[in-house]
XYZ file of C-alpha atoms in Angstrom:
653
model
C 118.564 131.605 118.028
C 115.263 130.362 119.468
C 113.886 130.182 123.002
C 113.702 126.779 124.659
C 110.248 125.519 125.664
C 109.436 125.430 129.395
C 110.573 122.235 131.172
C 107.044 121.226 132.097
C 105.802 121.707 128.538
C 103.183 124.238 129.689
C 103.521 127.980 129.257
C 102.666 130.326 132.147
C 99.564 132.478 131.871
C 100.656 136.101 131.430
C 97.845 137.240 133.731
C 97.919 134.850 136.710
C 101.470 133.480 136.087
C 100.253 129.869 136.606
C 101.498 127.193 134.184
C 99.234 124.381 133.006
C 98.031 122.745 129.807
C 94.803 124.762 129.545
C 96.487 128.007 128.446
C 96.028 129.245 124.879
C 98.370 131.347 122.783
C 97.277 134.749 121.508
C 96.256 134.451 117.852
C 97.985 137.710 116.827
C 101.162 137.039 114.857
C 104.304 137.767 116.845
C 102.579 138.082 120.218
C 103.628 134.828 121.884
C 101.739 135.346 125.156
C 99.604 132.617 126.710
C 96.415 132.960 128.778
C 93.694 130.987 130.447
C 90.340 131.765 128.854
C 88.957 132.811 132.251
C 91.903 135.157 132.858
C 91.593 136.782 129.431
C 87.844 137.356 129.818
C 88.489 139.522 132.892
C 89.718 142.259 130.546
C 87.241 144.184 128.393
C 89.920 144.623 125.721
C 90.323 140.854 125.201
C 88.458 138.815 122.587
C 87.828 135.124 123.232
C 85.706 133.265 120.670
C 85.696 130.284 118.342
C 88.279 131.940 116.064
C 90.829 132.067 118.881
C 92.087 134.286 121.665
C 93.146 137.882 121.071
C 94.887 139.104 124.195
C 94.235 142.484 125.900
C 97.623 143.901 124.886
C 96.390 144.570 121.342
C 93.621 146.994 122.343
C 93.724 150.220 124.333
C 92.131 149.678 127.756
C 90.895 153.291 127.925
C 89.237 153.234 124.484
C 87.559 149.911 125.324
C 86.021 151.496 128.422
C 84.738 154.331 126.205
C 83.131 151.707 123.882
C 85.208 152.917 120.911
C 86.058 149.442 119.622
C 87.287 150.479 116.160
C 89.727 152.998 117.596
C 90.787 150.690 120.457
C 92.724 148.255 118.261
C 94.219 150.862 115.905
C 97.428 152.853 116.313
C 100.596 152.337 118.323
C 100.406 150.862 121.804
C 102.353 151.185 125.044
C 102.242 147.769 126.728
C 102.838 146.917 130.361
C 105.614 144.384 130.906
C 104.000 142.992 134.083
C 100.322 142.523 133.173
C 97.996 142.367 130.119
C 97.317 146.126 129.938
C 97.994 148.401 126.962
C 97.272 152.037 126.107
C 97.605 154.208 123.037
C 100.768 156.280 122.956
C 100.265 159.849 124.126
C 98.732 161.455 127.198
C 95.042 161.040 126.342
C 94.793 157.283 127.007
C 97.628 156.212 129.321
C 96.760 155.897 133.010
C 98.321 158.566 135.200
C 101.081 157.123 137.373
C 102.375 154.667 134.760
C 106.157 154.598 134.359
C 107.387 154.866 130.754
C 110.430 152.643 130.162
C 110.643 152.931 126.354
C 108.274 154.544 123.819
C 106.373 151.238 123.666
C 106.963 149.640 127.092
C 105.555 150.786 130.444
C 104.892 149.611 133.975
C 101.251 150.528 134.475
C 99.824 152.171 137.584
C 98.341 148.860 138.792
C 101.788 147.879 140.111
C 102.136 150.586 142.735
C 104.702 149.674 145.411
C 103.412 152.209 147.963
C 103.635 150.881 151.473
C 107.126 149.450 151.164
C 108.622 152.807 152.116
C 106.081 153.902 154.686
C 103.585 155.615 152.420
C 99.890 155.212 153.151
C 98.243 152.492 151.078
C 94.578 153.012 151.946
C 92.553 155.678 150.106
C 91.059 158.756 151.738
C 87.322 158.323 151.243
C 84.889 161.227 151.152
C 82.313 161.661 153.914
C 79.269 161.836 151.650
C 77.492 159.602 149.155
C 78.498 160.099 145.502
C 74.842 159.634 144.452
C 72.728 161.597 146.939
C 75.516 163.840 148.409
C 74.406 163.050 151.989
C 76.339 161.584 154.889
C 75.507 158.611 157.073
C 76.512 154.958 156.972
C 78.674 154.742 153.850
C 80.180 151.951 151.780
C 83.770 152.962 150.935
C 85.793 151.860 147.905
C 89.150 150.243 148.720
C 90.887 151.796 145.702
C 89.587 155.370 145.350
C 87.809 158.021 147.509
C 84.324 156.997 146.307
C 81.656 156.389 148.988
C 78.034 155.297 148.621
C 74.981 154.435 150.659
C 74.241 150.728 150.079
C 70.579 151.628 149.544
C 71.554 154.130 146.826
C 73.225 151.235 144.987
C 70.320 148.864 145.796
C 72.702 146.386 147.438
C 73.278 144.969 150.903
C 76.316 146.068 152.913
C 79.035 143.620 151.716
C 81.563 141.971 153.984
C 85.276 142.537 153.445
C 86.917 144.687 150.774
C 84.695 146.340 148.169
C 85.459 148.171 144.904
C 83.234 150.694 143.150
C 82.048 150.126 139.573
C 84.741 152.372 138.043
C 87.562 150.582 139.848
C 86.156 147.151 138.946
C 86.165 148.038 135.250
C 89.693 149.462 135.477
C 88.906 153.154 134.978
C 91.958 155.258 135.911
C 92.825 158.968 136.271
C 94.440 160.507 133.186
C 96.754 163.386 132.450
C 95.082 166.764 131.799
C 92.149 165.718 133.970
C 90.684 168.072 136.591
C 90.299 166.316 139.951
C 89.661 166.960 143.631
C 92.737 166.151 145.750
C 93.069 165.444 149.476
C 96.452 166.425 150.907
C 97.198 166.252 154.637
C 94.748 168.234 156.765
C 93.750 170.520 153.903
C 90.250 170.415 152.441
C 89.496 168.689 149.139
C 91.161 171.006 146.619
C 90.754 171.294 142.805
C 93.865 170.406 140.802
C 95.005 169.199 137.377
C 96.904 165.941 136.836
C 100.168 166.708 135.010
C 102.531 164.575 132.967
C 105.784 164.191 134.968
C 107.792 165.346 131.924
C 106.017 168.729 131.955
C 106.472 169.731 135.611
C 109.470 171.678 137.005
C 112.663 169.666 137.462
C 112.688 170.052 141.251
C 109.197 168.480 141.340
C 110.347 165.587 139.141
C 113.122 164.742 141.611
C 110.782 164.481 144.600
C 110.430 160.972 145.993
C 107.536 159.042 144.445
C 106.533 155.504 143.471
C 104.874 153.683 140.606
C 101.256 154.798 140.541
C 102.027 158.309 141.838
C 101.504 161.335 139.601
C 102.072 165.107 140.028
C 99.116 167.475 140.402
C 98.981 171.243 139.946
C 96.838 172.941 142.610
C 94.666 175.790 141.388
C 94.747 178.985 143.435
C 98.053 178.277 145.198
C 99.834 177.073 141.993
C 101.772 174.427 143.938
C 102.759 170.921 142.779
C 102.712 167.663 144.685
C 102.812 163.902 144.026
C 99.715 161.889 144.910
C 97.922 158.688 143.864
C 94.529 157.376 142.757
C 93.443 156.816 146.354
C 93.428 160.564 147.040
C 91.721 161.982 143.920
C 88.282 161.827 142.333
C 87.058 163.498 139.112
C 85.891 167.094 138.973
C 82.581 167.388 137.106
C 80.745 170.340 135.629
C 78.886 172.243 138.335
C 81.265 171.384 141.198
C 82.195 175.068 141.483
C 78.681 176.038 142.578
C 78.485 173.062 144.955
C 81.690 174.110 146.735
C 80.715 177.794 146.791
C 77.693 176.898 148.899
C 79.892 175.875 151.830
C 79.891 178.123 154.890
C 83.619 178.825 155.160
C 85.541 179.696 152.005
C 88.728 181.788 151.813
C 90.025 183.874 148.929
C 92.596 181.313 147.793
C 90.015 178.539 147.610
C 87.571 180.815 145.777
C 90.301 181.641 143.272
C 91.030 177.914 142.898
C 87.368 177.193 142.118
C 87.289 179.872 139.421
C 90.543 178.660 137.826
C 89.410 175.026 137.934
C 86.063 175.840 136.289
C 87.797 177.869 133.573
C 90.425 175.169 132.912
C 87.725 172.475 132.882
C 85.874 174.314 130.093
C 89.137 174.766 128.148
C 89.931 171.045 128.274
C 86.325 170.195 127.412
C 86.487 172.437 124.323
C 89.798 170.836 123.291
C 88.294 167.338 123.541
C 85.203 168.353 121.577
C 87.314 169.919 118.824
C 89.500 166.820 118.650
C 86.458 164.535 118.474
C 84.884 166.723 115.781
C 88.065 166.535 113.691
C 88.249 162.755 114.117
C 84.583 162.385 113.215
C 85.019 164.578 110.139
C 88.096 162.582 109.102
C 86.344 159.250 109.659
C 83.301 160.391 107.671
C 85.436 160.592 104.537
C 85.661 156.817 104.292
C 83.564 153.871 105.511
C 84.316 152.131 108.824
C 87.165 149.612 108.526
C 86.481 146.061 107.377
C 88.372 143.370 105.474
C 87.416 142.968 101.813
C 86.920 139.351 100.740
C 85.655 137.843 97.486
C 84.061 134.636 98.793
C 82.397 133.380 101.963
C 84.727 132.408 104.816
C 83.518 129.694 107.244
C 84.168 130.352 110.945
C 84.565 127.719 113.659
C 82.758 124.438 113.023
C 80.854 125.741 109.994
C 81.674 123.925 106.768
C 81.137 124.908 103.139
C 79.347 122.081 101.341
C 80.941 120.825 98.123
C 78.903 118.473 95.941
C 80.255 115.584 93.907
C 80.138 116.155 90.147
C 77.727 113.235 89.808
C 75.251 115.018 92.129
C 75.176 118.310 90.202
C 72.131 118.563 87.877
C 72.805 118.787 84.137
C 70.703 121.133 82.009
C 69.582 120.536 78.425
C 71.116 123.629 76.834
C 73.395 123.320 73.801
C 76.545 125.293 72.956
C 74.968 126.150 69.580
C 72.077 128.042 71.221
C 72.013 131.829 70.812
C 72.411 132.436 74.562
C 72.859 129.063 76.284
C 71.626 129.069 79.903
C 70.819 132.792 79.520
C 67.995 134.789 81.065
C 65.623 134.202 78.129
C 66.560 130.535 77.688
C 64.675 127.498 78.934
C 67.591 126.356 81.128
C 66.196 124.023 83.780
C 68.989 124.799 86.242
C 68.335 128.531 85.947
C 64.615 128.030 86.593
C 65.392 126.026 89.756
C 68.025 128.570 90.851
C 70.902 126.135 90.399
C 74.126 127.445 88.931
C 75.601 125.325 86.169
C 78.964 123.706 86.835
C 81.613 124.405 84.163
C 82.562 120.702 84.018
C 78.963 119.471 83.800
C 77.041 122.004 81.679
C 76.789 120.950 77.985
C 77.268 124.598 76.918
C 80.766 124.664 78.389
C 82.453 128.063 78.252
C 79.416 129.623 76.532
C 77.204 128.988 79.586
C 75.548 132.167 80.927
C 74.551 130.590 84.249
C 77.863 130.795 86.101
C 77.594 134.322 87.490
C 78.425 133.424 91.129
C 81.508 131.411 90.179
C 82.818 133.986 87.702
C 81.787 136.964 89.885
C 80.112 138.759 86.987
C 79.175 141.888 88.931
C 78.284 145.247 87.338
C 80.539 148.163 88.262
C 79.440 149.827 91.527
C 80.785 152.427 93.959
C 80.411 153.083 97.690
C 78.968 156.559 98.337
C 77.894 158.669 101.321
C 74.107 159.111 101.442
C 71.971 161.660 103.248
C 70.414 160.208 106.372
C 71.311 156.559 105.692
C 75.085 156.478 106.147
C 77.062 154.743 103.413
C 75.339 153.200 100.408
C 76.056 151.450 97.105
C 75.338 152.940 93.669
C 75.536 151.332 90.256
C 77.746 152.915 87.598
C 75.961 151.176 84.704
C 72.363 150.660 83.619
C 70.775 147.444 84.901
C 67.827 145.530 83.504
C 65.174 143.670 85.461
C 66.517 140.295 86.609
C 70.197 141.221 86.219
C 72.640 139.771 88.729
C 73.980 142.621 90.895
C 76.331 140.971 93.400
C 76.715 138.109 95.861
C 76.256 138.783 99.574
C 79.634 137.736 100.977
C 80.934 137.540 104.549
C 81.836 135.175 107.361
C 79.589 132.105 107.590
C 78.795 131.466 111.266
C 76.475 129.141 113.176
C 73.537 130.115 115.384
C 75.543 130.051 118.621
C 78.256 132.317 117.225
C 75.542 134.618 115.866
C 73.998 134.983 119.340
C 77.412 135.654 120.872
C 78.156 138.386 118.333
C 74.775 140.045 118.832
C 75.259 139.929 122.610
C 78.738 141.434 122.290
C 77.366 144.158 119.993
C 74.623 145.075 122.472
C 77.100 145.197 125.362
C 79.306 147.585 123.382
C 76.422 149.685 122.006
C 77.032 148.633 118.391
C 73.906 149.357 116.320
C 74.988 148.371 112.783
C 74.432 144.728 111.843
C 75.311 142.957 108.583
C 73.818 139.508 109.237
C 71.770 137.613 106.668
C 70.259 134.163 107.236
C 71.758 131.585 104.855
C 70.122 128.376 106.121
C 68.316 127.437 109.323
C 71.599 127.002 111.201
C 73.991 129.221 109.216
C 74.246 133.014 108.999
C 76.372 135.309 106.826
C 77.954 138.140 108.840
C 79.460 140.780 106.546
C 80.438 143.046 109.454
C 84.140 142.250 109.973
C 84.662 140.814 106.468
C 82.691 141.209 103.250
C 82.410 142.810 99.807
C 80.579 145.914 98.554
C 77.176 144.256 99.105
C 77.492 145.062 102.834
C 76.892 148.746 102.013
C 73.475 148.221 100.397
C 70.817 150.012 102.460
C 67.298 148.922 103.341
C 64.246 150.269 101.528
C 60.535 149.582 101.888
C 60.369 150.017 98.099
C 63.641 148.335 97.015
C 65.060 147.967 93.518
C 66.858 144.693 94.335
C 65.947 141.430 96.025
C 67.816 138.519 97.601
C 67.681 135.043 96.079
C 69.168 131.813 97.387
C 71.013 129.857 94.707
C 72.754 126.497 94.932
C 76.337 126.776 93.694
C 78.477 123.636 93.567
C 76.286 122.003 96.225
C 76.263 124.931 98.667
C 73.627 127.630 99.228
C 74.685 131.190 98.427
C 72.815 134.501 98.432
C 72.689 136.781 95.407
C 71.131 140.191 94.872
C 69.126 140.695 91.670
C 67.498 143.751 90.098
C 63.718 143.950 90.593
C 63.319 146.551 87.856
C 65.307 148.512 85.312
C 67.864 150.634 87.198
C 69.606 153.655 85.716
C 73.289 154.368 86.281
C 73.910 156.480 89.388
C 70.935 155.001 91.286
C 71.425 153.687 94.816
C 70.948 149.926 95.137
C 68.642 148.817 97.970
C 66.855 145.704 99.194
C 64.382 144.869 101.965
C 66.224 143.583 105.037
C 63.119 141.726 106.331
C 64.595 142.298 109.776
C 63.478 139.928 112.515
C 63.270 141.689 115.910
C 63.020 140.388 119.471
C 60.748 142.249 121.864
C 59.664 145.849 121.312
C 63.040 147.245 120.230
C 62.557 148.741 116.760
C 64.923 150.612 114.455
C 63.613 153.623 112.570
C 63.594 153.435 108.773
C 64.805 156.457 106.773
C 64.381 155.086 103.243
C 61.935 157.849 102.272
C 59.749 155.538 100.176
C 56.072 156.407 99.742
C 55.056 153.137 101.391
C 57.666 153.351 104.190
C 56.459 151.590 107.345
C 58.642 153.773 109.568
C 60.527 150.863 111.150
C 62.831 148.094 109.952
C 61.144 144.699 110.128
C 57.612 146.140 109.781
C 55.744 145.223 106.603
C 55.564 148.173 104.156
C 52.181 149.774 103.566
C 50.120 148.428 100.682
C 48.709 150.582 97.880
C 45.209 150.303 99.404
C 46.421 151.628 102.769
C 48.283 154.491 101.087
C 45.152 155.416 99.119
C 43.013 155.394 102.284
C 45.542 157.584 104.103
C 45.530 160.046 101.215
C 41.724 160.211 101.228
C 41.660 160.687 104.989
C 44.093 163.594 104.746
C 42.216 165.315 101.947
C 38.661 164.714 103.131
C 36.908 167.593 104.904
C 34.601 165.924 107.391
C 32.271 167.633 109.838
C 33.985 167.860 113.238
C 32.563 165.447 115.747
C 33.639 164.014 119.033
C 35.903 161.051 118.700
C 34.647 157.821 120.202
C 37.321 155.966 122.088
C 37.447 152.286 121.331
C 38.693 149.904 123.963
C 41.835 148.195 122.799
C 41.552 144.467 122.324
C 44.953 143.948 123.902
C 46.999 146.142 126.193
C 50.293 147.202 124.524
C 53.490 145.860 126.031
C 55.862 148.014 128.044
C 58.966 149.418 126.357
C 61.075 148.814 129.479
C 62.140 145.795 131.519
C 59.858 145.084 134.512
C 62.923 144.092 136.591
C 65.433 146.911 135.946
C 63.353 149.581 134.207
C 65.755 149.847 131.238
C 64.849 149.530 127.551
C 66.527 147.434 124.859
C 65.899 143.932 123.513
C 62.952 142.501 125.461
C 60.854 139.332 125.614
C 57.147 139.874 126.234
C 54.590 137.944 128.242
C 52.017 136.137 126.068
C 49.284 136.260 128.687
C 46.309 138.389 127.642
C 46.146 141.830 129.292
C 49.707 141.485 130.693
C 51.984 144.313 129.476
C 55.159 143.046 131.153
C 58.455 142.747 129.241
C 61.878 141.578 130.415
C 65.564 141.386 129.468
C 66.768 137.816 129.012
C 69.610 138.462 131.477
C 67.177 139.739 134.117
C 65.341 136.384 133.818
C 68.632 134.407 133.871
C 67.839 133.105 130.370
C 70.304 132.647 127.508
C 67.768 132.527 124.680
C 64.115 133.540 124.142
C 61.534 131.057 125.479
C 59.984 128.724 122.913
C 56.252 128.870 122.158
C 53.671 130.541 124.391
C 55.332 131.977 127.487
C 53.890 133.549 130.627
C 56.114 135.722 132.793
C 56.987 134.889 136.452
C 54.534 137.580 137.650
C 51.717 135.025 137.190
C 53.308 132.219 139.241
C 53.932 131.959 142.957
C 57.594 132.591 143.691
C 57.515 129.790 146.298
C 55.431 126.953 144.804
C 54.777 128.040 141.165
C 50.993 127.915 141.647
C 48.609 130.583 140.264
C 49.076 133.861 142.107
C 46.715 135.691 144.411
C 48.777 138.872 144.941
C 51.905 140.328 143.335
C 54.574 142.931 144.028
C 54.090 146.074 141.962
C 57.835 146.647 141.507
C 59.277 143.217 140.609
C 58.110 139.736 139.455
C 57.742 138.441 143.044
C 54.232 136.924 143.389
C 52.472 134.689 145.907
C 49.529 132.304 146.049
C 46.883 132.344 148.812
C 48.913 129.896 150.886
C 52.121 131.967 150.876
C 50.903 135.576 150.564
C 50.438 136.236 154.284
C 52.896 138.881 155.489
C 54.793 138.956 152.191
C 53.450 142.274 150.854
C 52.983 145.704 152.434
C 51.595 148.960 150.951
C 54.180 151.386 149.511
C 54.194 155.173 149.427
C 53.679 155.043 145.645
C 49.846 155.149 145.515
C 49.687 152.301 148.047
C 50.885 149.681 145.553
C 51.918 146.365 147.204
C 55.619 145.993 147.853
C 57.613 142.835 148.738
C 60.531 142.564 151.158
C 63.060 143.201 148.371
C 62.122 146.904 148.331
C 61.786 149.685 150.850
C 58.079 150.660 150.958
C 59.110 154.195 151.917
C 61.453 154.482 148.937
C 60.423 152.476 145.844
C 63.012 151.766 143.107
C 64.174 154.906 141.298
C 63.080 153.807 137.837
C 59.498 153.268 139.033
C 59.310 156.822 140.352
C 60.448 158.083 136.960
C 58.123 155.815 134.981
C 55.134 156.872 137.069
C 55.675 160.456 135.897
C 55.841 159.634 132.182
C 52.989 161.072 130.139
C 51.839 159.019 127.181
C 50.931 160.925 124.059
C 47.661 159.773 122.524
C 48.175 158.382 119.029
C 46.189 159.896 116.133
C 43.332 157.763 114.792
C 44.022 155.194 112.121
C 42.537 155.840 108.659
C 38.875 154.894 108.698
C 38.359 155.589 112.425
C 36.068 158.343 113.638
C 38.065 161.588 113.838
C 37.186 165.194 114.630
C 39.235 166.222 111.614
């Protein structure tokens, strides 16, 4: 028996329930749900790219919020039958207030029907700011008790309904979580959210709705049903904050002590569980799909040459080692692999290593300080073929999207290698053992681009004789944007200290050794003015670090995030930041704001800047001169450690 298609020919979107021809089916086998791309992108657990749409019901919403992407899509799920939300089975991930229908089907807490039977629907907001803990004019969340001063969030007072950041991202209360609860005219009281199956039977039978969950009050040891709008998380140190209040009775004091003790117990349980998971995961490499050959993604195509276009070498089948390493094979010299149907040597040809996958035996091992690595099990000679670098072949646009997604989810391991000017091999999700080879400033292998059957492929070759049991490494030649640099832990004598920085030469190493061993007469160091001011390691707009683009103007240290500049890719050629152009007419500036890129020419500067309390620096109308942005106050207190002199400079040592 099969289901009939919808009369209109268009399937309804599982998120918005609207039917039209623009919906796409989830690419997971057996799913069968359809979504608009815009609807799917609203969920952090969804994946929408050139390979297809993977709907949110195949990843745990809680784990996605915790940025644990590998764990999010593994294990059994409990899926909501009304919306695209899913959680791992068990109490640690599922949102409190969800109704379990079967072991794998739920109605999540988003579908609360409070209000139909007279229950209050609006939350009970606190009377103080969650950031500064002061009262005043507060901005209240429409879904939870959170309240904020608009100035503490650096926003204007919005009109209409407003949700806090946690509610916008879908963060929910969970079972075994310590919270503050507001019940009737009682004060905010510490309690623990309980699973309905674990509370007394008479509490289970009390009237409640979807989205309601039972809480256990510390001190009084009572139970009651409540909802997200009346609870907010208990954090470490809340006991001392509440003890400072003027009026506190014995029961409340007892509740504070029990809550603090239970909070530490649950914290220890989570840490032990995470330690066990980390220890278990460290026994094997992170998950990936093993493939033997490159897999094109999206519009990328693998080039296949016609037999008439493939060059023919002059080797003979009677040669001692036709097309071998010591032969005069023209194809081998030009890094072309012979084709089995074209090469005169036929089956005796020794220049078909990519096609035949003639790899030496290797093993993936755990290294000290560098994660997982690859070791050879056999002796290798200089020039030997080690392996081909295999993965998904993607274009430049897909590469940028994957890097952006990795940065948003705090992923720091990359497996991308440039194949051609517009194609990249990404061995992250799919690849072979070559993906485990670590970087070294003094590597024993190198990458070479060979043409195989008309297409470019990357092979790794031994730079020297390598003994069995030695780790295989190559130089990543990492290309970095901005000032973000990754530390190198290769331990080589000429290690530069960072990936993407040229290793030290033998001359530099010799000079450093002489400088360390020389005993010079102490004398006062002469400070040399730097020829160029170093760039900032934080964004001039938001004060955060990360991947930055830097101003090319001399003496300007400013750096920015691309998103803060509303750019999708780094500017081409020489680029000067907006701090040097009038924000009104783009002419050369006469005065600038000290806290943001707002700048003005002589014609427009009148009345645009006022002195701030931070050393009198000029401040535009976007900021409060009495209270500069928080990150500037922190950056102004940073002390810079003076670097030691370079070898050859005057030094008191």
